[in-house]
mmCIF file of C-alpha atoms and ligand atoms in Angstrom:
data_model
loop_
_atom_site.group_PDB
_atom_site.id
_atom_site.type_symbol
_atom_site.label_atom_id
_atom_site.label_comp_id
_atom_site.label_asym_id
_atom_site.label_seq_id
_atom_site.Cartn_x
_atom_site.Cartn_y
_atom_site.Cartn_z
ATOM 1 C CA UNK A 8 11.576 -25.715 5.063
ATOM 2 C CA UNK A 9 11.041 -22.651 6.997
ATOM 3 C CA UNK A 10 9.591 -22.504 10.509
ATOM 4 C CA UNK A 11 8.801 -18.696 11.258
ATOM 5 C CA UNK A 12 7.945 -16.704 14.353
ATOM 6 C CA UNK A 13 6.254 -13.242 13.525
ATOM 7 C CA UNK A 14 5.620 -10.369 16.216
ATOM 8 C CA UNK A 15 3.279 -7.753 15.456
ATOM 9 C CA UNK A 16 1.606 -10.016 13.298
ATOM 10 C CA UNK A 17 -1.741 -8.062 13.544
ATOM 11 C CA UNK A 18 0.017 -5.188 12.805
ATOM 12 C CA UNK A 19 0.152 -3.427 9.358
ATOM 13 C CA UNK A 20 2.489 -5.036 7.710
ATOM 14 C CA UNK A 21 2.541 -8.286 9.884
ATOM 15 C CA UNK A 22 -1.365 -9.115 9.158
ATOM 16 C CA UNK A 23 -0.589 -9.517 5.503
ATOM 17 C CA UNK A 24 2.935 -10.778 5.741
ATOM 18 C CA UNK A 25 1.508 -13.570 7.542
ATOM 19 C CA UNK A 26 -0.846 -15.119 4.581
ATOM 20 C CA UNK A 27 2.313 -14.218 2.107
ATOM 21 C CA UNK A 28 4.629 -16.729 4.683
ATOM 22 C CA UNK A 29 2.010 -18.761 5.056
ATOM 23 C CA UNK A 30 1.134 -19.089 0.844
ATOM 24 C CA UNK A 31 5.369 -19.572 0.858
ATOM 25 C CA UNK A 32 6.255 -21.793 3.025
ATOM 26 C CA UNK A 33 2.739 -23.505 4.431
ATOM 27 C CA UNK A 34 0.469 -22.768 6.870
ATOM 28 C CA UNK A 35 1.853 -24.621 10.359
ATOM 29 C CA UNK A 36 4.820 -23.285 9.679
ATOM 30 C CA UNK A 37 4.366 -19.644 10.450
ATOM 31 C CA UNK A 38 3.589 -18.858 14.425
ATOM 32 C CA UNK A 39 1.848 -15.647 14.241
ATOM 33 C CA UNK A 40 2.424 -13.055 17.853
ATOM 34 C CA UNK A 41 0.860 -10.213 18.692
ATOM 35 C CA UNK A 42 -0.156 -8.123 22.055
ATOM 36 C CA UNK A 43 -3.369 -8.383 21.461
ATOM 37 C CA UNK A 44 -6.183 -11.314 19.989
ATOM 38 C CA UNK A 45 -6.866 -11.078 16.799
ATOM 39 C CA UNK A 46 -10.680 -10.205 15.750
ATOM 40 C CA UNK A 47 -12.027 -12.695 13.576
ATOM 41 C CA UNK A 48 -11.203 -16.161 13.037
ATOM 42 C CA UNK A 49 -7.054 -16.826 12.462
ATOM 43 C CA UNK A 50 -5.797 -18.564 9.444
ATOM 44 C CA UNK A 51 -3.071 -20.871 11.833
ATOM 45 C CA UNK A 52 -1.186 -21.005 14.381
ATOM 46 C CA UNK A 53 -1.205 -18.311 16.961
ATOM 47 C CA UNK A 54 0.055 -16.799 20.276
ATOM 48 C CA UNK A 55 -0.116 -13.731 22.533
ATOM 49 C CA UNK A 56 3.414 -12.527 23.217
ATOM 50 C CA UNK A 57 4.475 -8.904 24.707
ATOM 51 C CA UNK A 58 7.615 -8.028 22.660
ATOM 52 C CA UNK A 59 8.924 -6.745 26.242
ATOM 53 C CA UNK A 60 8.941 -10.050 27.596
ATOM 54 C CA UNK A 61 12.305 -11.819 26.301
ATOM 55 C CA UNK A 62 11.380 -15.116 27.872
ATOM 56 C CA UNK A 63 7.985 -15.710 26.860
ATOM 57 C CA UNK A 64 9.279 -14.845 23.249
ATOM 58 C CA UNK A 65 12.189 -17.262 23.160
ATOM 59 C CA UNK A 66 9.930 -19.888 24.411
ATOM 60 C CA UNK A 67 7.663 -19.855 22.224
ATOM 61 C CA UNK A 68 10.284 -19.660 19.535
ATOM 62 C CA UNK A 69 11.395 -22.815 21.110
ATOM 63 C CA UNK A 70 8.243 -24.406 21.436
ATOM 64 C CA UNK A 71 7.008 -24.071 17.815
ATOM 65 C CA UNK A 72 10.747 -25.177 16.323
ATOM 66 C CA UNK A 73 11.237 -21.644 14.335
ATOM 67 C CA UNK A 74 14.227 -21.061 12.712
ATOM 68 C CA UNK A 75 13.261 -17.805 11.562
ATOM 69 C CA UNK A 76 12.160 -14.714 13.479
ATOM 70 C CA UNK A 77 10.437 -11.918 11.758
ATOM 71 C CA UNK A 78 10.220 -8.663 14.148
ATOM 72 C CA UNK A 79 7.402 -6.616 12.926
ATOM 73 C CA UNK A 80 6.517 -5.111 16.616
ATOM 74 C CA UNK A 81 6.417 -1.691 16.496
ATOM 75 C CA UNK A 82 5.685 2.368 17.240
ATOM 76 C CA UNK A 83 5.871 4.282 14.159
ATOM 77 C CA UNK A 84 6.620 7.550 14.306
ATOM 78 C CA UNK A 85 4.002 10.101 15.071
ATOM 79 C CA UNK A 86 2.636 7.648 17.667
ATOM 80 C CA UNK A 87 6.038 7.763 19.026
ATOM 81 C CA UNK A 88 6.665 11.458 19.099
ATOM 82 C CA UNK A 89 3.590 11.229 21.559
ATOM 83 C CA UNK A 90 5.351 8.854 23.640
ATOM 84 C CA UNK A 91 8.904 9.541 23.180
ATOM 85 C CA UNK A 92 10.079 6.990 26.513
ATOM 86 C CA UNK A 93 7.393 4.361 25.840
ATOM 87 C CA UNK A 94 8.538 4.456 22.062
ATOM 88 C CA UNK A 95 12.219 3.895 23.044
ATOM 89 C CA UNK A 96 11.336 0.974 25.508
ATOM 90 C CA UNK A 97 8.720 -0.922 23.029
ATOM 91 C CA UNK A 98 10.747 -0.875 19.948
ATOM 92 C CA UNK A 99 14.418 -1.068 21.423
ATOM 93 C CA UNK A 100 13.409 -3.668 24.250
ATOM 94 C CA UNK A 101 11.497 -5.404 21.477
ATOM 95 C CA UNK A 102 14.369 -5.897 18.919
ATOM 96 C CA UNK A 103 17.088 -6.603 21.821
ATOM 97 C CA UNK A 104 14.912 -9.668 22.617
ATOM 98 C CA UNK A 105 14.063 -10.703 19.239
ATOM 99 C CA UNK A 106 18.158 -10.910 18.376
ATOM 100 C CA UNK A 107 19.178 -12.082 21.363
ATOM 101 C CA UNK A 108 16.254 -14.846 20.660
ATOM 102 C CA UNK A 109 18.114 -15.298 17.351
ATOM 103 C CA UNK A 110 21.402 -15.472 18.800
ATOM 104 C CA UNK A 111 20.331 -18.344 21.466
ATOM 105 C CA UNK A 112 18.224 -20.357 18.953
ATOM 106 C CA UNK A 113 20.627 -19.411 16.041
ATOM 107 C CA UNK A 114 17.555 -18.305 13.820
ATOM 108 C CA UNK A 115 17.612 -16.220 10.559
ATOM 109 C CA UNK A 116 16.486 -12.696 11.073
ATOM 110 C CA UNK A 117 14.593 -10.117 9.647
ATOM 111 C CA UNK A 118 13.046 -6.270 10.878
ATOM 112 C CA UNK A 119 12.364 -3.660 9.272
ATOM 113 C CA UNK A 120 14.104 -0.164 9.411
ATOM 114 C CA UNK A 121 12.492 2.667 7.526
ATOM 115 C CA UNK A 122 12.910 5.914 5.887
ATOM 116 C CA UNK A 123 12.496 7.441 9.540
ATOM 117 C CA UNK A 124 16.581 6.436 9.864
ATOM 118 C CA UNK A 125 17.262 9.613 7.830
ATOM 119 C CA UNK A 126 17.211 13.789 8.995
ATOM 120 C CA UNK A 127 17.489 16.872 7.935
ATOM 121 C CA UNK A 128 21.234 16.564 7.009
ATOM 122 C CA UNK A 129 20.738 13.601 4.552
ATOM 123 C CA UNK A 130 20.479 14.256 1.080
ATOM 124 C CA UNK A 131 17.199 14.592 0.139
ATOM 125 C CA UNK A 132 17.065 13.511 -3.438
ATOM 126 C CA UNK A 133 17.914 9.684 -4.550
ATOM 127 C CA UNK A 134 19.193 9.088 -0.655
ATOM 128 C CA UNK A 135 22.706 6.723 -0.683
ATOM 129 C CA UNK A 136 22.443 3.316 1.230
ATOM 130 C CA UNK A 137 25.447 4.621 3.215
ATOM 131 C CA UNK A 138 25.220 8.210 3.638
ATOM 132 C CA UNK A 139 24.812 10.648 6.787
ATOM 133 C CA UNK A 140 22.084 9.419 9.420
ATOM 134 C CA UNK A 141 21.005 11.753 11.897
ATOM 135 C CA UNK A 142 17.225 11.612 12.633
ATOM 136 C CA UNK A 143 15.645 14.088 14.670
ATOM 137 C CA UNK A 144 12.914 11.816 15.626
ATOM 138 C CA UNK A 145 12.674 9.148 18.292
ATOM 139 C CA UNK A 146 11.384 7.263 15.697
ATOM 140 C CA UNK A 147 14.646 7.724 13.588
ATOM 141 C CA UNK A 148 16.720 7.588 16.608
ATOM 142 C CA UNK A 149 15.087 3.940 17.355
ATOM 143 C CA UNK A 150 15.688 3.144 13.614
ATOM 144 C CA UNK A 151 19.257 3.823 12.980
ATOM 145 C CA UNK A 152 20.244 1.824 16.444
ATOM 146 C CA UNK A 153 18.380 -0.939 15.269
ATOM 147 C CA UNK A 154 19.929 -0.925 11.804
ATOM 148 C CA UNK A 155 23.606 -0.435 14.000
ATOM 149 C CA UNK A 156 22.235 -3.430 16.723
ATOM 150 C CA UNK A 157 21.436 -5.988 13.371
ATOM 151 C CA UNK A 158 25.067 -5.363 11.877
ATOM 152 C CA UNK A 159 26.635 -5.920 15.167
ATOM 153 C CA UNK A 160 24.902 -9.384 15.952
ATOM 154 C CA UNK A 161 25.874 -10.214 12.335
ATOM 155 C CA UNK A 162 29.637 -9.122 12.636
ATOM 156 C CA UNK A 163 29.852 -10.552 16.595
ATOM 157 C CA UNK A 164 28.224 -13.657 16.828
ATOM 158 C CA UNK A 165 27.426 -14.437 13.078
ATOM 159 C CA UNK A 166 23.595 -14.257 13.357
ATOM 160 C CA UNK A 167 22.116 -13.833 9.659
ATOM 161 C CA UNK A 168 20.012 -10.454 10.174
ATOM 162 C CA UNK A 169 18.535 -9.156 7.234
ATOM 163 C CA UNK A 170 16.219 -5.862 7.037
ATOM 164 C CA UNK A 171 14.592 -2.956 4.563
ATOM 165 C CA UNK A 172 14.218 0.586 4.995
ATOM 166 C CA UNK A 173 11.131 1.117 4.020
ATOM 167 C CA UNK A 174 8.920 3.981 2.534
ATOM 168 C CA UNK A 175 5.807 4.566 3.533
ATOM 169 C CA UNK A 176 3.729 1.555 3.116
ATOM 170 C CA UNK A 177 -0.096 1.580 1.614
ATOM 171 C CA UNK A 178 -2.518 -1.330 1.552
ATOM 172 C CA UNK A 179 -6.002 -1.698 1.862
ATOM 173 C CA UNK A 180 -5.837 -4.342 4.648
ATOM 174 C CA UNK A 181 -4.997 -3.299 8.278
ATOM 175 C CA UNK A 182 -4.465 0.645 8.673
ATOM 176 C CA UNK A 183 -1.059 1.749 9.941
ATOM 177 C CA UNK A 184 -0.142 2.402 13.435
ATOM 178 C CA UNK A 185 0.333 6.077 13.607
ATOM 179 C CA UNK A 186 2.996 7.079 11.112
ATOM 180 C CA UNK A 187 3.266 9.900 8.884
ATOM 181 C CA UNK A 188 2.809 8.536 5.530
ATOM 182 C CA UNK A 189 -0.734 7.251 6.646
ATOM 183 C CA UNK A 190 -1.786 10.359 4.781
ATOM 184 C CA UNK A 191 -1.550 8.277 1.542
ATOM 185 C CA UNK A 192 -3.630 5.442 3.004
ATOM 186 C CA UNK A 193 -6.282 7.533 4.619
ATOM 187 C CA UNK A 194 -7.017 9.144 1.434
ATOM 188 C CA UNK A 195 -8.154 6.023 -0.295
ATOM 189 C CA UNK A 196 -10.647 5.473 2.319
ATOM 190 C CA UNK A 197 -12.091 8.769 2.260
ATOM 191 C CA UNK A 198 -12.284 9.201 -1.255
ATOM 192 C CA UNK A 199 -14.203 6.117 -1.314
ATOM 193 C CA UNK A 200 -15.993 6.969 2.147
ATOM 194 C CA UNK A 201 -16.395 10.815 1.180
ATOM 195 C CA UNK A 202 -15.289 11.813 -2.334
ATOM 196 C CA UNK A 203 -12.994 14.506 0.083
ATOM 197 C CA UNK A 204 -9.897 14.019 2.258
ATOM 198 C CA UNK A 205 -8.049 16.898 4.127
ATOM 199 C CA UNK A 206 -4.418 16.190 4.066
ATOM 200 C CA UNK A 207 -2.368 16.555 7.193
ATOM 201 C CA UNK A 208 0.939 16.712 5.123
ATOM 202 C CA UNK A 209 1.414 19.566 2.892
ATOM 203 C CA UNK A 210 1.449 19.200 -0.672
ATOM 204 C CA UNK A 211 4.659 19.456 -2.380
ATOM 205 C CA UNK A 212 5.889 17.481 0.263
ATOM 206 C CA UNK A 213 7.872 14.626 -1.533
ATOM 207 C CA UNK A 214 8.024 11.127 0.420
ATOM 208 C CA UNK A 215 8.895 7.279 -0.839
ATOM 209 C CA UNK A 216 6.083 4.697 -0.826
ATOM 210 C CA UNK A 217 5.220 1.365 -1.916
ATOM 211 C CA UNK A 218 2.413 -0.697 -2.529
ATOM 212 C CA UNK A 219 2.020 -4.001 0.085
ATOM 213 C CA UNK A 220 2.372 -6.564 -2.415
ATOM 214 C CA UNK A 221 5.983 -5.176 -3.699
ATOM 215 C CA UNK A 222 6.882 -4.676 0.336
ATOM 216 C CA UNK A 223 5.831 -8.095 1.104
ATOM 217 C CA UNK A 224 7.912 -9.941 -1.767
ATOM 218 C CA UNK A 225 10.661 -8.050 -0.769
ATOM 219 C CA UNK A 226 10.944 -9.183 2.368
ATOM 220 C CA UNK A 227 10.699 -12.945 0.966
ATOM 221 C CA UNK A 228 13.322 -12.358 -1.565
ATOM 222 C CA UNK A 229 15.981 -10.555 1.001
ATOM 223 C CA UNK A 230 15.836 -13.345 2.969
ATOM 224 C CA UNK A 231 15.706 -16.300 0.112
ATOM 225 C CA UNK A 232 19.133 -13.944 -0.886
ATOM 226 C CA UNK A 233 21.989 -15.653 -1.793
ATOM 227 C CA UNK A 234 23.986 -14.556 1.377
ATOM 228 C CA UNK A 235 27.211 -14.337 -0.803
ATOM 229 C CA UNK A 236 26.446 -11.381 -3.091
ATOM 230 C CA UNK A 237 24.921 -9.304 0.103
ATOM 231 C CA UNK A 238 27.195 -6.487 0.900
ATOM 232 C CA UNK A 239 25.005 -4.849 2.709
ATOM 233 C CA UNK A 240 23.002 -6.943 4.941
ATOM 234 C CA UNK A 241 20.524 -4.669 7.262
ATOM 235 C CA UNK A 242 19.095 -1.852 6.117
ATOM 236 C CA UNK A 243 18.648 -1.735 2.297
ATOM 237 C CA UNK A 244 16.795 1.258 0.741
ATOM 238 C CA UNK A 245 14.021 -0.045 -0.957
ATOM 239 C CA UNK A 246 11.261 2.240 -2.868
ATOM 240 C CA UNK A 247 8.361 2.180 -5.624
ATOM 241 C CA UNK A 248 7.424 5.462 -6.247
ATOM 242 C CA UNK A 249 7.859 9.167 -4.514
ATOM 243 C CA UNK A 250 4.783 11.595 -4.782
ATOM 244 C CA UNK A 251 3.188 14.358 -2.460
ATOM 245 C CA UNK A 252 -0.182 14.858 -1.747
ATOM 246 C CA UNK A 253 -1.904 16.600 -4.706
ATOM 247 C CA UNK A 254 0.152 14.193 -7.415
ATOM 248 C CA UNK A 255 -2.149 11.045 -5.496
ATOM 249 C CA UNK A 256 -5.178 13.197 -4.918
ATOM 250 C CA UNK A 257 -4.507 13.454 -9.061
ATOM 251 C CA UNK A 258 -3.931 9.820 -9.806
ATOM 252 C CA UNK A 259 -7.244 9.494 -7.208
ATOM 253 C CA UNK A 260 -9.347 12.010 -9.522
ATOM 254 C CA UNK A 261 -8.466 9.903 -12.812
ATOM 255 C CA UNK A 262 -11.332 6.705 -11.287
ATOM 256 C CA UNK A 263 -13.551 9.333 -8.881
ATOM 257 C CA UNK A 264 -13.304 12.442 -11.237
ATOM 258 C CA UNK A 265 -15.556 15.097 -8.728
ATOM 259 C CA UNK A 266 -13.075 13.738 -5.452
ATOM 260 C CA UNK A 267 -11.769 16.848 -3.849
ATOM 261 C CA UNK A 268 -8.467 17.835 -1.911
ATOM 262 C CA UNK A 269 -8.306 19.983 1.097
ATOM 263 C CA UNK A 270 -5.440 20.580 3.444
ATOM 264 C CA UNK A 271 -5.263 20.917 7.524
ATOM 265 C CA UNK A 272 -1.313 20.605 7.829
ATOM 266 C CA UNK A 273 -0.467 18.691 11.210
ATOM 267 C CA UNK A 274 2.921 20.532 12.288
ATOM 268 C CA UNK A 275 4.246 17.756 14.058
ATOM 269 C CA UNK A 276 3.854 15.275 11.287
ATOM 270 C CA UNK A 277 4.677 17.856 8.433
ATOM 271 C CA UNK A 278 8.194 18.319 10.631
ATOM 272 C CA UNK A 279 8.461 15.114 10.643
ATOM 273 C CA UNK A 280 7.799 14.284 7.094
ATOM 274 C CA UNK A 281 10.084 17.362 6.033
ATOM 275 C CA UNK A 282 13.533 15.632 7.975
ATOM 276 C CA UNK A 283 13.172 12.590 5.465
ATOM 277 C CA UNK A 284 14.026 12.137 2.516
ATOM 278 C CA UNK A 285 12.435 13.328 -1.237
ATOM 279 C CA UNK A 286 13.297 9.800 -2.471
ATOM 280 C CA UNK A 287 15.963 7.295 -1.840
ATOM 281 C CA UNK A 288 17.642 5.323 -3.978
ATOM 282 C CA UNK A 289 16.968 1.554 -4.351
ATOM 283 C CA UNK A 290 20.013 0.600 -6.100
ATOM 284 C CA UNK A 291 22.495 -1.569 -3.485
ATOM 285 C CA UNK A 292 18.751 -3.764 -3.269
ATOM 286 C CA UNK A 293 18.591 -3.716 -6.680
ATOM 287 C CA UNK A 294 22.047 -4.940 -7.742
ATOM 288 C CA UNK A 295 22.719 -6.833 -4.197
ATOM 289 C CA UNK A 296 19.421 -8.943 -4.269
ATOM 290 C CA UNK A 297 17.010 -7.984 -7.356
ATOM 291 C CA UNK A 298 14.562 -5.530 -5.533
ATOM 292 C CA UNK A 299 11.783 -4.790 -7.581
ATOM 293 C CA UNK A 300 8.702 -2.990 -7.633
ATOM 294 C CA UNK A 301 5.324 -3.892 -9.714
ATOM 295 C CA UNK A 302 3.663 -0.864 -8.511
ATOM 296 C CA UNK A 303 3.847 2.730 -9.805
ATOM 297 C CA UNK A 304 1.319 5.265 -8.104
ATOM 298 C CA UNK A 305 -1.487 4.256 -11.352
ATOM 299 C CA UNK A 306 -1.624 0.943 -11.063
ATOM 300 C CA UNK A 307 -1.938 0.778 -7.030
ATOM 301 C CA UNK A 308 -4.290 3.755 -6.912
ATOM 302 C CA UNK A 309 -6.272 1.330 -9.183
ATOM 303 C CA UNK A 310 -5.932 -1.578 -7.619
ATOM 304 C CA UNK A 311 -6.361 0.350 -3.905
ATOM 305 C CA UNK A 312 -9.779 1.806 -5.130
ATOM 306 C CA UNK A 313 -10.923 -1.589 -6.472
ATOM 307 C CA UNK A 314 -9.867 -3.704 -3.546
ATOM 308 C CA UNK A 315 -11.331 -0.943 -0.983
ATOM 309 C CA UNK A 316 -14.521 -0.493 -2.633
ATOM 310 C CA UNK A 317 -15.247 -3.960 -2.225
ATOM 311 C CA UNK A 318 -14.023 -3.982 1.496
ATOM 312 C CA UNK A 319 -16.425 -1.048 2.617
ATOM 313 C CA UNK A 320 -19.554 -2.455 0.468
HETATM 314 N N1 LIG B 1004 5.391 4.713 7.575
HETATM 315 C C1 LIG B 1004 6.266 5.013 8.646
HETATM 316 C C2 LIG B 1004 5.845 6.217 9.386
HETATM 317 O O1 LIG B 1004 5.260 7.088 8.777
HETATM 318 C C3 LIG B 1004 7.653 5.254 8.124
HETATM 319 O O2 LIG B 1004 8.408 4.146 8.339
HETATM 320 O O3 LIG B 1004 6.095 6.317 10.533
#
């Protein structure tokens, strides 16, 4: 049985990941972290810990018996732009605790990396696993030396770190920190909210996403993996769909038919959303671990619409 320690677990991805450990492997046996207390009432067990502080996290890793850490703490990347130096220090001190907690306590590993890791120089269309890697955001820059930092404390000291890139994520639970696919979340909301959303990405701007549910059972799967048929072990491209702005706004207008698209293009996020990728290509996850996807853009748009109507009755 798994015993797992999760930062950012109020975060977007964390807050949901935590009931899908939780439904997994039981509730006492998932410590949920964060910076900051969480709202409402908390489904189990769960404690305030600063990513920056490397000795408050490995005790409590201690403490609660984990044998699995689960780094979710995190600046995504327009947030970091903003913050370039507080970006680097958050996410790189955070990670270079959370391994170096894995390394003392021997734990199994997991953090995401992201689409950011790519630039302007990577091929655009169906992206390799292994292919050129110069990001032009700090973001990116954090990203690629995390994916680089998780193969070296697998290769040195034989820790079993396991990660994603992922698109940009969309679910109807907690928003997203700052990033620059929270175009395609924000729109849900409004078109519920407002029947209108101006886009701060352009249209014909291309960029991978996936529903929460696929993101979430991917995670689980990678590291349930058979550690024997992973080549790869940090880092796999992983994908659902790829769309731009008026192809969702479309998919949006087949449930709210009068729902209108407007655009106000944000040049810092647009730059940023032009050095990534069109769409990567999920096939080392595919064949290394059996990544798949439930969701194309119909069936979350419909689920998304259902889910958030409900939430913001
Ligand atoms: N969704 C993230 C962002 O936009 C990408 O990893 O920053």
């Amino acid at each position: 049985m798994k015993k797992i320690i999760v930062t950012g677990a109020l975060g977007q991805i964390g807050s949901e990941l935590i009931e899908k450990l939780r439904s997994e492997y039981g509730t006492d046996n998932v410590l949920a972290t964060d910076i900051r207390k969480p709202e409402g009432e908390t489904s189990g067990p769960f404690e305030l810990l600063d990513v920056t502080d490397g000795k408050q996290m490995s005790e409590l890793a201690k403490k609660f018996g984990a044998d699995t850490i689960m780094h979710m703490a995190a600046l995504l990347s327009a947030k970091a732009e903003e913050n370039p130096l507080f970006a680097w220090n958050l996410n790189m001190g955070g990670l270079m605790n959370a391994l170096e907690v894995a390394r003392e306590l021997d734990m199994q590993f997991f953090t995401p990396s992201s689409i950011g890791a790519f630039g302007p120089s990577t091929p655009k269309q169906n992206t390799p696993q292994d292919t050129l890697q110069r990001p032009t955001t700090m973001y990116g820059v954090n990203k690629v030396a995390g994916e680089l930092l998780c193969d070296y404390y697998y290769h040195k000291f034989g820790i079993d770190t396991r990660g994603v890139r992922f698109p940009g994520l969309i679910s109807y639970v907690a928003q997203p920190g700052g990033g620059t696919t929270d175009y395609a979340v924000d729109i849900y909301y409004k078109a519920i909210e407002e029947g209108k959303y101006t886009s701060f990405i352009a249209e014909g701007t291309y960029m991978d996403m996936m529903y929460m549910p696929d993101a979430l059972q991917a995670i689980v799967d990678l590291m349930e993996a058979d550690p024997s048929k992973l080549i790869h072990r940090n880092a796999f491209n992983v994908t659902a769909m790829s769309f731009e702005p008026s192809q969702i706004a479309a998919a949006i207008q087949k449930h709210i038919p009068d729902f209108q698209m407007a655009y106000d293009v944000d040049p810092v996020r647009q730059g940023i959303a032009d050095s990534w990728p069109d769409h990567i290509d999920p096939s080392a996850a595919i064949e290394e671990w059996g990544f798949k996807a439930k969701y194309d853009l119909d069936a979350m748009t419909e689920d998304m619409l259902a889910k958030l109507k409900k939430k913001l009755s």
